[in-house]
Backbone as a ProteinNet text record, in pm:
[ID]
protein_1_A
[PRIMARY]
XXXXXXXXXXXXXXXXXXXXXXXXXXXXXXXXXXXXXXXXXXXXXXXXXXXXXXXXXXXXXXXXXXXXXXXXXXXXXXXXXXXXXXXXXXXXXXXXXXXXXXXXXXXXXXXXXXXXXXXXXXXXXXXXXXXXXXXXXXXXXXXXXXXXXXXXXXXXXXXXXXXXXXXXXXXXXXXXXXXXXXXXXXXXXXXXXXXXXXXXXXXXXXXXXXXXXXXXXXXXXX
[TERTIARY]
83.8	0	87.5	24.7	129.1	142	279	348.8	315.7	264	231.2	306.5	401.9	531.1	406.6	453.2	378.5	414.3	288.6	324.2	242.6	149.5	134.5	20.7	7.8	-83.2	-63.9	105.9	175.2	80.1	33.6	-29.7	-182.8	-279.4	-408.1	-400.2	-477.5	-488.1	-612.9	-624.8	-755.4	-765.2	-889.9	-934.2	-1059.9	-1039.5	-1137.8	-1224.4	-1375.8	-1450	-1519.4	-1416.5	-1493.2	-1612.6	-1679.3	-1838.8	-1905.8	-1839.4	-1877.6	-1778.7	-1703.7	-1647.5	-1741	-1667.4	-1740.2	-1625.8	-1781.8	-1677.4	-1636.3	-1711.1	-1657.8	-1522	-1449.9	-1330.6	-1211.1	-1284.4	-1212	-1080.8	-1013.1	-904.4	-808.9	-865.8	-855.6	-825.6	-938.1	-992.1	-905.4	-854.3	-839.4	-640.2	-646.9	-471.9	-483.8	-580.5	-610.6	-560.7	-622.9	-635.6	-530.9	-484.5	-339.8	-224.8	-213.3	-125.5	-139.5	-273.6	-296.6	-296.5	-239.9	-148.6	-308.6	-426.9	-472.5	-364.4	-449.2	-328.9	-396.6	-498.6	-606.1	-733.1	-765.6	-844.5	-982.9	-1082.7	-1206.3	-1287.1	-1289.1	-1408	-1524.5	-1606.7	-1746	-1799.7	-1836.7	-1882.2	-2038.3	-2138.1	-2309.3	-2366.5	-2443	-2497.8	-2672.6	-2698.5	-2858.4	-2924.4	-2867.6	-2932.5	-2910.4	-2797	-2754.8	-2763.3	-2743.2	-2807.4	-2869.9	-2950	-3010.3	-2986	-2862.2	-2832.3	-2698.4	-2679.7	-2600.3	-2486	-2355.9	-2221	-2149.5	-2026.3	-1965.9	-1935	-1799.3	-1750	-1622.1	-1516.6	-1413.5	-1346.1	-1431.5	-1395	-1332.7	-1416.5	-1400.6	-1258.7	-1266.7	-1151	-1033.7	-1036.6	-925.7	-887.2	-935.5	-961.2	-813.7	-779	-712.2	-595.4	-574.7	-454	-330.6	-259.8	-113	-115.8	-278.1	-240	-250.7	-228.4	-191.8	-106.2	-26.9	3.3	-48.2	-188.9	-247.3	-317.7	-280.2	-325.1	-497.5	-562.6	-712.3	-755.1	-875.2	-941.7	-1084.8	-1088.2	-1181.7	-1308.1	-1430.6	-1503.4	-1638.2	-1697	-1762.6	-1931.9	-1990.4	-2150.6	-2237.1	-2210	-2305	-2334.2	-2421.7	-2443.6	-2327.2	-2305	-2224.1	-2055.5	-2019.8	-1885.6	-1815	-1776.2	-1687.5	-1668.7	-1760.4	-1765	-1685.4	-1677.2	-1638.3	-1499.2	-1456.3	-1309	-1191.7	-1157.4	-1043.2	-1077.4	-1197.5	-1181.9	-1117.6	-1130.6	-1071.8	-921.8	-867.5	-718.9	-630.9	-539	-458.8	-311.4	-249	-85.3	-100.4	-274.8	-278.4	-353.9	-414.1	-540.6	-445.5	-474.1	-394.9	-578.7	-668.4	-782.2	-895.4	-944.8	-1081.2	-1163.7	-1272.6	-1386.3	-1509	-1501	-1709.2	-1787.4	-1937.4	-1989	-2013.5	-2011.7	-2075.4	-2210	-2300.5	-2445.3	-2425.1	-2358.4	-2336.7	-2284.6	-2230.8	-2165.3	-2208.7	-2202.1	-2280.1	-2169.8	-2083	-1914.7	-1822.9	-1833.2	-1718.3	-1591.4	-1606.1	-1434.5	-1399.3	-1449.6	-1404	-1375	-1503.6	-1482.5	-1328.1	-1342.6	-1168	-1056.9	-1011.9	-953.5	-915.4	-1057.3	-1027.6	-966.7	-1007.4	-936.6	-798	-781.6	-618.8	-524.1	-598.9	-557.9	-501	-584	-557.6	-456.3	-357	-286.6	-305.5	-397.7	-425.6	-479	-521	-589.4	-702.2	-730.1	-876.5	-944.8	-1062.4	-1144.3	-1310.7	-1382.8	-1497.8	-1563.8	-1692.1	-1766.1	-1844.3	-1890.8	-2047.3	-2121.7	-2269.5	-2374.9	-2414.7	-2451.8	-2501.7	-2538.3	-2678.5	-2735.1	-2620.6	-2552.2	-2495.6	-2363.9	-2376.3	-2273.1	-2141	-2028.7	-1918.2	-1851.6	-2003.1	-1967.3	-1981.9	-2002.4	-1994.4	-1866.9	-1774.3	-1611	-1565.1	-1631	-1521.6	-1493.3	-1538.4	-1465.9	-1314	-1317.2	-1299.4	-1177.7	-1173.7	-1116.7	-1005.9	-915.1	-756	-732.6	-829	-775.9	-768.5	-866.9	-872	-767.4	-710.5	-655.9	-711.6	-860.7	-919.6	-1091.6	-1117.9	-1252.2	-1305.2	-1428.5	-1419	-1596.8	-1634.8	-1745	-1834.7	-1904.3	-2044.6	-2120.2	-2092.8	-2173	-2278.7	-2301.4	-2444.8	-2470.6	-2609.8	-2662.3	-2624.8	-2524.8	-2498.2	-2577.4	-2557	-2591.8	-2618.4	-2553.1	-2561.3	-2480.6	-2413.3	-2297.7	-2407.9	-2377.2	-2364.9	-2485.1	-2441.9	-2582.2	-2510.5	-2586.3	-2565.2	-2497.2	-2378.3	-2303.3	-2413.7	-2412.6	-2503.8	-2396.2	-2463.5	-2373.7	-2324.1	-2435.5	-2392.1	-2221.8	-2212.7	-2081	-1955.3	-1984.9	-1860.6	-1872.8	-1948.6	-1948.2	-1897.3	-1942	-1892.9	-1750.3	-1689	-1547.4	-1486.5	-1536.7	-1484.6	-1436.5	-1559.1	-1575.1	-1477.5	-1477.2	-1378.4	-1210.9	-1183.9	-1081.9	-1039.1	-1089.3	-1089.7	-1025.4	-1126.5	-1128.7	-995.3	-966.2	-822.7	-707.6	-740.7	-554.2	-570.5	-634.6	-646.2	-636.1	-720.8	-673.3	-597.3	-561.9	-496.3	-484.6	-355.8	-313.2	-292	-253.5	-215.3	-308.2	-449.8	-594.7	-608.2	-641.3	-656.2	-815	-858.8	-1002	-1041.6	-1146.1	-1215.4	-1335.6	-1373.9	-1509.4	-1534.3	-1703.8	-1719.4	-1891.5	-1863.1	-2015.6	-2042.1	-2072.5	-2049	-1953.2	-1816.4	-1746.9	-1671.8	-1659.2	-1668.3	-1577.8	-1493.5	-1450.5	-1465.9	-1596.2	-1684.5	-1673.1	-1666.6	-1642.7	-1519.9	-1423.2	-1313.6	-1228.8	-1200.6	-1122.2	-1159.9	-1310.8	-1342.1	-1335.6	-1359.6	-1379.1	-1221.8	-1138.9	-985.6	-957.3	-978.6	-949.9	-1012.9	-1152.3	-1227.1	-1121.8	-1053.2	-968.2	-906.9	-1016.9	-980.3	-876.3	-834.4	-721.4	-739	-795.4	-881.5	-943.7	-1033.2	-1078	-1115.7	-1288.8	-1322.9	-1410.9	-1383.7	-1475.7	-1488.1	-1628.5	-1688.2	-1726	-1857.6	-1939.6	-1831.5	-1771.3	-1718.3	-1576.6	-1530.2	-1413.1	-1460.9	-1516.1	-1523.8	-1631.3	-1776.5	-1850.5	-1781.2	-1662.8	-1608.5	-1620.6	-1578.7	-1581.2	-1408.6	-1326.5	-1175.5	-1148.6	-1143.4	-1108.9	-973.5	-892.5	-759.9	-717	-811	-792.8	-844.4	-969.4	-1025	-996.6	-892.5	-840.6	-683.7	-593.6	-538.3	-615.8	-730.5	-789.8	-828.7	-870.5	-911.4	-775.5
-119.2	0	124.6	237.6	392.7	394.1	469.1	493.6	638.4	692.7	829.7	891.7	978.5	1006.1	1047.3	1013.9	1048	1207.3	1313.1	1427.7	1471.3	1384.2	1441.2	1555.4	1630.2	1754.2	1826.8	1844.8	1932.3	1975.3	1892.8	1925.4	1877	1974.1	1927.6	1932.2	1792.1	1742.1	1763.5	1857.6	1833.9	1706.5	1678.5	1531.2	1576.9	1654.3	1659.6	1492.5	1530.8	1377	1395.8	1282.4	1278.1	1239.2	1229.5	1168.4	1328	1449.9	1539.5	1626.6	1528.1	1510.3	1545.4	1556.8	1524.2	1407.7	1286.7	1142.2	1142.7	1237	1219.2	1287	1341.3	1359.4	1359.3	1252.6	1152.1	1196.2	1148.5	1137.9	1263.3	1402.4	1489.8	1605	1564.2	1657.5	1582	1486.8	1406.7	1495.5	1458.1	1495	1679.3	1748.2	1893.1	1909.2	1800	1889.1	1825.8	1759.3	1724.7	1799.5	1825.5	1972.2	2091	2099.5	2231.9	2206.1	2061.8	2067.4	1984.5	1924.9	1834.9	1726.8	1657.9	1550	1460.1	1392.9	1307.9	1273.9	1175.4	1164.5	1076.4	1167.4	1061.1	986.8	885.7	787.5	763.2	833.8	782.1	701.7	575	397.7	416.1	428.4	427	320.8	234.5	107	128.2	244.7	312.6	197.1	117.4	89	159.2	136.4	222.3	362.9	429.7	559.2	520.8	693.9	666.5	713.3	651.8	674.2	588.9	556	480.6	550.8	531.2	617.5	530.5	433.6	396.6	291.8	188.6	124.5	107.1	-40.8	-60.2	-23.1	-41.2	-76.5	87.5	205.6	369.8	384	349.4	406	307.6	206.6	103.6	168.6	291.1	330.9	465.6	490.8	602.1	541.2	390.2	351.3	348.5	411.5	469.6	599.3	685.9	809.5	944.9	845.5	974.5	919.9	951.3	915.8	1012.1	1034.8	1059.7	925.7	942.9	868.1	842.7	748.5	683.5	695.6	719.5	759.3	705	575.2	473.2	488.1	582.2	599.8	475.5	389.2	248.9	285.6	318.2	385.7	274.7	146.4	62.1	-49.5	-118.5	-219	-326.5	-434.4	-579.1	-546.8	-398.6	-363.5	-506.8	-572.3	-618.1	-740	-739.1	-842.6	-770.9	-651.6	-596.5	-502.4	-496.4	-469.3	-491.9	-605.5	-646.7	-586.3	-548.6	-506.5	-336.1	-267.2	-119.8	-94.3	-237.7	-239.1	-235.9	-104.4	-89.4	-29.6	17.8	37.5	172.5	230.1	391.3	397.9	273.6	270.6	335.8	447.4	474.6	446.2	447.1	428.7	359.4	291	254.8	260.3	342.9	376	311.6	280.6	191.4	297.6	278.1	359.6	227.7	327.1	218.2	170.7	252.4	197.8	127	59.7	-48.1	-154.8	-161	-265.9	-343.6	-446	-515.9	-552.9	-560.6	-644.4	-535	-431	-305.7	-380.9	-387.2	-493.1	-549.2	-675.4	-766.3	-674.1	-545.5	-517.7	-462.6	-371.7	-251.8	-326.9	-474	-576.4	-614.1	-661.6	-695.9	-614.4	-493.5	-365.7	-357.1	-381.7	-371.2	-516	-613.4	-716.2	-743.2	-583.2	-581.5	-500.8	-437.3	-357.3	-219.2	-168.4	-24	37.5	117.4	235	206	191.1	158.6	293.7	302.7	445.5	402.8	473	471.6	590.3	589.3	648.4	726.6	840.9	858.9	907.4	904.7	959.7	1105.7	1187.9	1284.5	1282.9	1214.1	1121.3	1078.3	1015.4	919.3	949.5	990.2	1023.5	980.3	1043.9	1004.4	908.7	880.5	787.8	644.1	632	494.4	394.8	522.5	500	477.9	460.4	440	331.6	185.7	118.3	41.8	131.2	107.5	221.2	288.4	451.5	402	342.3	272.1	191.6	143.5	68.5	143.8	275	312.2	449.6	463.9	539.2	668.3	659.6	760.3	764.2	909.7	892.4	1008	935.1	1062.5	1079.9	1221.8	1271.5	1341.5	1301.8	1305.8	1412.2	1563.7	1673	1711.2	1634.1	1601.8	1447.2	1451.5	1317.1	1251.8	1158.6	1103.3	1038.8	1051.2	998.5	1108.3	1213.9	1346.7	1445.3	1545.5	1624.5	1748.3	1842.2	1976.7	2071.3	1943.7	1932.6	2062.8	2139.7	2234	2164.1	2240.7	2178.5	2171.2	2082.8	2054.9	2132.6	2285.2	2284.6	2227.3	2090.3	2080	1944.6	1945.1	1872.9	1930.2	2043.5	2107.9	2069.5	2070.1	1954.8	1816	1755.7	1632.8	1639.1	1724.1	1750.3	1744.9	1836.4	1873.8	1773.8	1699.8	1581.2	1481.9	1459	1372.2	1422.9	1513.2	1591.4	1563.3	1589.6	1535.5	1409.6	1291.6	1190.3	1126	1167.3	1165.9	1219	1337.7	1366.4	1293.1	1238.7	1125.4	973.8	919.8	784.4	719	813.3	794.7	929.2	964.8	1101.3	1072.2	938.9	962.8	951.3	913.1	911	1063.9	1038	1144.9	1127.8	1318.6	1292.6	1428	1380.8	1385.6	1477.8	1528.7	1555.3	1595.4	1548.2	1557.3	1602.9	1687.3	1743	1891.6	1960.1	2077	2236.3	2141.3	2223.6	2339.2	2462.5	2512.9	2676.6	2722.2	2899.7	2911.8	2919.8	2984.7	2903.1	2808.6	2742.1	2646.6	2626.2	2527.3	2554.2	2689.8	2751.8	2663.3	2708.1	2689.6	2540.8	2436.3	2325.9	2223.8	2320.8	2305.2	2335	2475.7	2507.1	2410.4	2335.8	2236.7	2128.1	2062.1	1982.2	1866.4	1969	1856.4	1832.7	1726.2	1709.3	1725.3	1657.7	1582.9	1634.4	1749.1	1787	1740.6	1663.8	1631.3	1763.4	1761	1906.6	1821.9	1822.5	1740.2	1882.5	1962.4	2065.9	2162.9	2202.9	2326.6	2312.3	2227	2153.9	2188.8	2113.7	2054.8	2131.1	2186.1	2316.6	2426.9	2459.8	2581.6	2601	2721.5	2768.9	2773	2743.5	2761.3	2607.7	2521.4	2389.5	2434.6	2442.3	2425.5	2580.8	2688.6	2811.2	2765	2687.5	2657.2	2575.5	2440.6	2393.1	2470.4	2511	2635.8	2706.8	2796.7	2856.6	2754.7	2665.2	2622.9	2559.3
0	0	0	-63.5	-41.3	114.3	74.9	206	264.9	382	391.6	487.3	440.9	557	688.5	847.4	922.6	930.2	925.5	966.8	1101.7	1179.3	1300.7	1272.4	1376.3	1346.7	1286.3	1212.2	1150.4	1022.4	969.3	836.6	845.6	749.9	719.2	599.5	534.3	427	325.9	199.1	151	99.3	85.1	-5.6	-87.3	-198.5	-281.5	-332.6	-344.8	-339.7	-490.6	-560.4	-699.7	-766.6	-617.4	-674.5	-752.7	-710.5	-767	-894.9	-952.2	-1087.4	-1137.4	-1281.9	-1459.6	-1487.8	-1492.6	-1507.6	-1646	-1746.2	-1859.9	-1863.2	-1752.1	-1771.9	-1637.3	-1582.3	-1473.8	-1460.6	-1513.9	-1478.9	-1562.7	-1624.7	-1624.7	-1522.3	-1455.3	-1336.8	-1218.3	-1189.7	-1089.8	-1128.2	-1246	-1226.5	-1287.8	-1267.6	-1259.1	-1099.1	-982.6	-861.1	-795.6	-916.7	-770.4	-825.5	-925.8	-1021.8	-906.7	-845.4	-805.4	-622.9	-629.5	-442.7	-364.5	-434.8	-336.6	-288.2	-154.4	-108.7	-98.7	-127.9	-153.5	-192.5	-311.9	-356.6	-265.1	-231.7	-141.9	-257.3	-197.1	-325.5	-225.5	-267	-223.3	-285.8	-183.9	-203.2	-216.5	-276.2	-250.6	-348.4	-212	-307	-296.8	-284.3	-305.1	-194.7	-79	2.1	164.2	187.7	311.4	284.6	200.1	157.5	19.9	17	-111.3	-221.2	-297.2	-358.5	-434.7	-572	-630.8	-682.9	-646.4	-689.9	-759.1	-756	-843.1	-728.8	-817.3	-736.5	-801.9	-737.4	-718.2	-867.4	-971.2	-1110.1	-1177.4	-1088.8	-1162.1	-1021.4	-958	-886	-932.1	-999.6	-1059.4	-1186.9	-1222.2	-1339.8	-1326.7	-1242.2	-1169.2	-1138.2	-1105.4	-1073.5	-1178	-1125.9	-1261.8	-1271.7	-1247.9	-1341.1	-1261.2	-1066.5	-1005.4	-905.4	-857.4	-715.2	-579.5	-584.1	-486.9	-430.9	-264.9	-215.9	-239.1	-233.7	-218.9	-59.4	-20.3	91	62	59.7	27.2	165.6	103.6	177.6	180.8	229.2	233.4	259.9	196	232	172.6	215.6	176.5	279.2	281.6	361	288.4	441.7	441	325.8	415.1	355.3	336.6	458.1	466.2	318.3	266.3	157.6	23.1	12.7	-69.2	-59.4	71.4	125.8	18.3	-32	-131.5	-198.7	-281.5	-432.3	-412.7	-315.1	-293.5	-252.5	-238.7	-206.6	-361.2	-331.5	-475	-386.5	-417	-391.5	-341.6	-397.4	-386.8	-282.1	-225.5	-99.2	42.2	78.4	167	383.5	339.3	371.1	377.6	449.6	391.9	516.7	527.8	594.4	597.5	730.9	673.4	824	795.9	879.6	1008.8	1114.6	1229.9	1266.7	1124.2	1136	1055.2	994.5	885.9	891.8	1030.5	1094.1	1220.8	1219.8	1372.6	1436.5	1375.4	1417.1	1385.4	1465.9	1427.4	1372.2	1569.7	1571	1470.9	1398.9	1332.9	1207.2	1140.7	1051.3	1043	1128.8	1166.5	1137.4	1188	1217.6	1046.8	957.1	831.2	762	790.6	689	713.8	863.4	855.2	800.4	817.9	761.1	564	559.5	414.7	382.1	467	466.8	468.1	472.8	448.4	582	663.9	749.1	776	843.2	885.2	938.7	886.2	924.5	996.1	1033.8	1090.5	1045.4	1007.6	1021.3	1058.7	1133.4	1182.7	1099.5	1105.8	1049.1	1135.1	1093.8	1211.1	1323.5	1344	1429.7	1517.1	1496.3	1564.6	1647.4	1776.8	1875.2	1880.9	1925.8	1931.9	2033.2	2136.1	2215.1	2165.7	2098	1986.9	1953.4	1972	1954.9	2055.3	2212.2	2368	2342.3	2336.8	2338	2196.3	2059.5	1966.6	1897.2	2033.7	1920.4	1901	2031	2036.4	1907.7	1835.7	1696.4	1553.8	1598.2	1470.2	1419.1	1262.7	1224.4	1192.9	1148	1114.2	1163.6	1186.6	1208.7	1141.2	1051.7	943.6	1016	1013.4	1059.6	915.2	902.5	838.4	880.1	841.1	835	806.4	675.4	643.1	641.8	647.2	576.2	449.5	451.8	351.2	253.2	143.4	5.4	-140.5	-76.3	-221.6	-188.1	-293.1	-275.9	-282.2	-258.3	-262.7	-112.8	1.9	110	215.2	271.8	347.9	510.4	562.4	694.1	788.4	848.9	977.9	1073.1	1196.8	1299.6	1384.1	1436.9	1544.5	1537	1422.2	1397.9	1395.4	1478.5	1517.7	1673.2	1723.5	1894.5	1839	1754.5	1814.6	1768.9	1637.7	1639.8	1794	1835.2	1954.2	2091.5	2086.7	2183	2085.4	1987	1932.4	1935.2	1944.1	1944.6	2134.7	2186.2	2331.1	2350.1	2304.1	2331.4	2231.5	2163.3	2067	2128.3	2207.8	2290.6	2354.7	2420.9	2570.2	2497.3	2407.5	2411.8	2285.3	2186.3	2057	1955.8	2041.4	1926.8	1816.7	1737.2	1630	1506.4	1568.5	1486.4	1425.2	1333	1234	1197.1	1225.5	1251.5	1088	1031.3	855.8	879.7	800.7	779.1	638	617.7	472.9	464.8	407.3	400.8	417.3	331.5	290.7	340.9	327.9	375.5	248.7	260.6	159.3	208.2	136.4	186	343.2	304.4	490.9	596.8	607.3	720.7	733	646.4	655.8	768.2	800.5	907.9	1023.1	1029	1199.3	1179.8	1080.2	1128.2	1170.1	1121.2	1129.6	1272.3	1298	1429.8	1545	1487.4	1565.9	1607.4	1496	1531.1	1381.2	1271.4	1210.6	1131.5	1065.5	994.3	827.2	785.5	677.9	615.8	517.5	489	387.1	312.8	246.1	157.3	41.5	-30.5	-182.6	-187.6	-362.4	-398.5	-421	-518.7	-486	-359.7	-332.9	-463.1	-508.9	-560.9	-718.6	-752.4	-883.1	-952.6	-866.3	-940.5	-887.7	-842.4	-914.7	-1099.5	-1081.9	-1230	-1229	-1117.4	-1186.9	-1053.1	-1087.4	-1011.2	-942.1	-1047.1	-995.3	-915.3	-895.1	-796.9	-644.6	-682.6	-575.7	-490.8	-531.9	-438.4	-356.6	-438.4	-373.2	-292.9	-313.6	-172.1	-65	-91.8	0.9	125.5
[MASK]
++++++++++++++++++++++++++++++++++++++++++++++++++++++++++++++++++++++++++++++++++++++++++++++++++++++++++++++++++++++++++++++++++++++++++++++++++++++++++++++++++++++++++++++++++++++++++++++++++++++++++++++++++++++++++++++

């Protein structure tokens, strides 16, 4: 799997999310925003049952392997992930995320992902509290937070996911500093600051990214 020098808190990472591409020019746009200094590509997983809505799968992100060396940030938004884990492992998989309403067997799931060599990530849904993670946070690499309701790009930030930043940011100096904590869901100009200053690392941005009218300005500002 890519190797990701550890940088600690030192650095925050964008991850523009190509579900809000123009697939007719994939891998255009994909080596547009890493020209212009993104540091990771998010793949949003949707099997129109766990959300509602159908995105792509292993086959459009296999489609990318060779023609970037940006790391993969394999996001899992479907029911019975774990069956479909191998097919998202590539040399570029630096991630792979499943939600914890999608899982009955966290553990075992977290466990398989690392078994595959890559980062294991978690999920939340809005809804769904950060106390979910006490007994589980010590295993995981990443915890990516869900601003909006998942299953569509261009959805307005929910506030109160700057608390559970917060409470996750807590519960991360105390039981695993080196977890690196995400958020994805309409983060955009206006609010990236504060959700940084919240704690985060990770920054996921699809419409704010790709419906610009200048792609490659907009990931520089951001």
């Amino acid at each position: 799997m890519i190797q990701i020098e550890e940088k600690g808190n030192s650095m925050n990472r964008l991850a523009p999310s190509i579900l809000s591409a123009d697939f007719s020019r994939l891998g255009e746009q994909v080596s547009l925003i890493e020209k212009a200094g993104a540091h990771i590509i998010h793949v949003d997983v949707m099997d129109g049952h766990f959300v509602p809505n159908i995105s792509f799968g292993a086959t459009v992100m296999k489609s990318l392997y060779g023609k970037t060396t940006l790391p993969f940030d394999v996001h899992l938004m479907i029911e019975n992930p774990d069956q479909y884990m191998e097919e998202f492992v590539t040399d570029n998989t630096e991630f792979i995320t499943v939600h914890t309403e999608a899982c009955p067997h966290l553990h075992r799931s977290i466990q398989h992902i690392k078994s595959l060599g890559v980062k294991a990530g978690v999920s939340l849904n809005p809804a769904t509290p950060v106390s979910v993670l006490e007994t589980i946070i010590e295993d995981l690499d990443l915890v990516l937070i869900m601003s909006v309701n998942p299953g569509f790009g261009g959805q307005k930030f929910i506030p109160f996911s700057l608390d559970k930043i917060k409470t996750l940011k807590n519960m991360k100096d105390k039981r695993n500093p080196k977890l690196e904590i995400e958020i994805d869901g309409g983060i955009n100009l206006d609010n990236i600051k504060t959700v940084t200053d919240a704690g985060v690392e990770i920054v996921v941005a699809g419409s704010s990214v790709f419906g610009a009218p200048d792609i490659k300005k907009r990931v520089k500002e951001l």
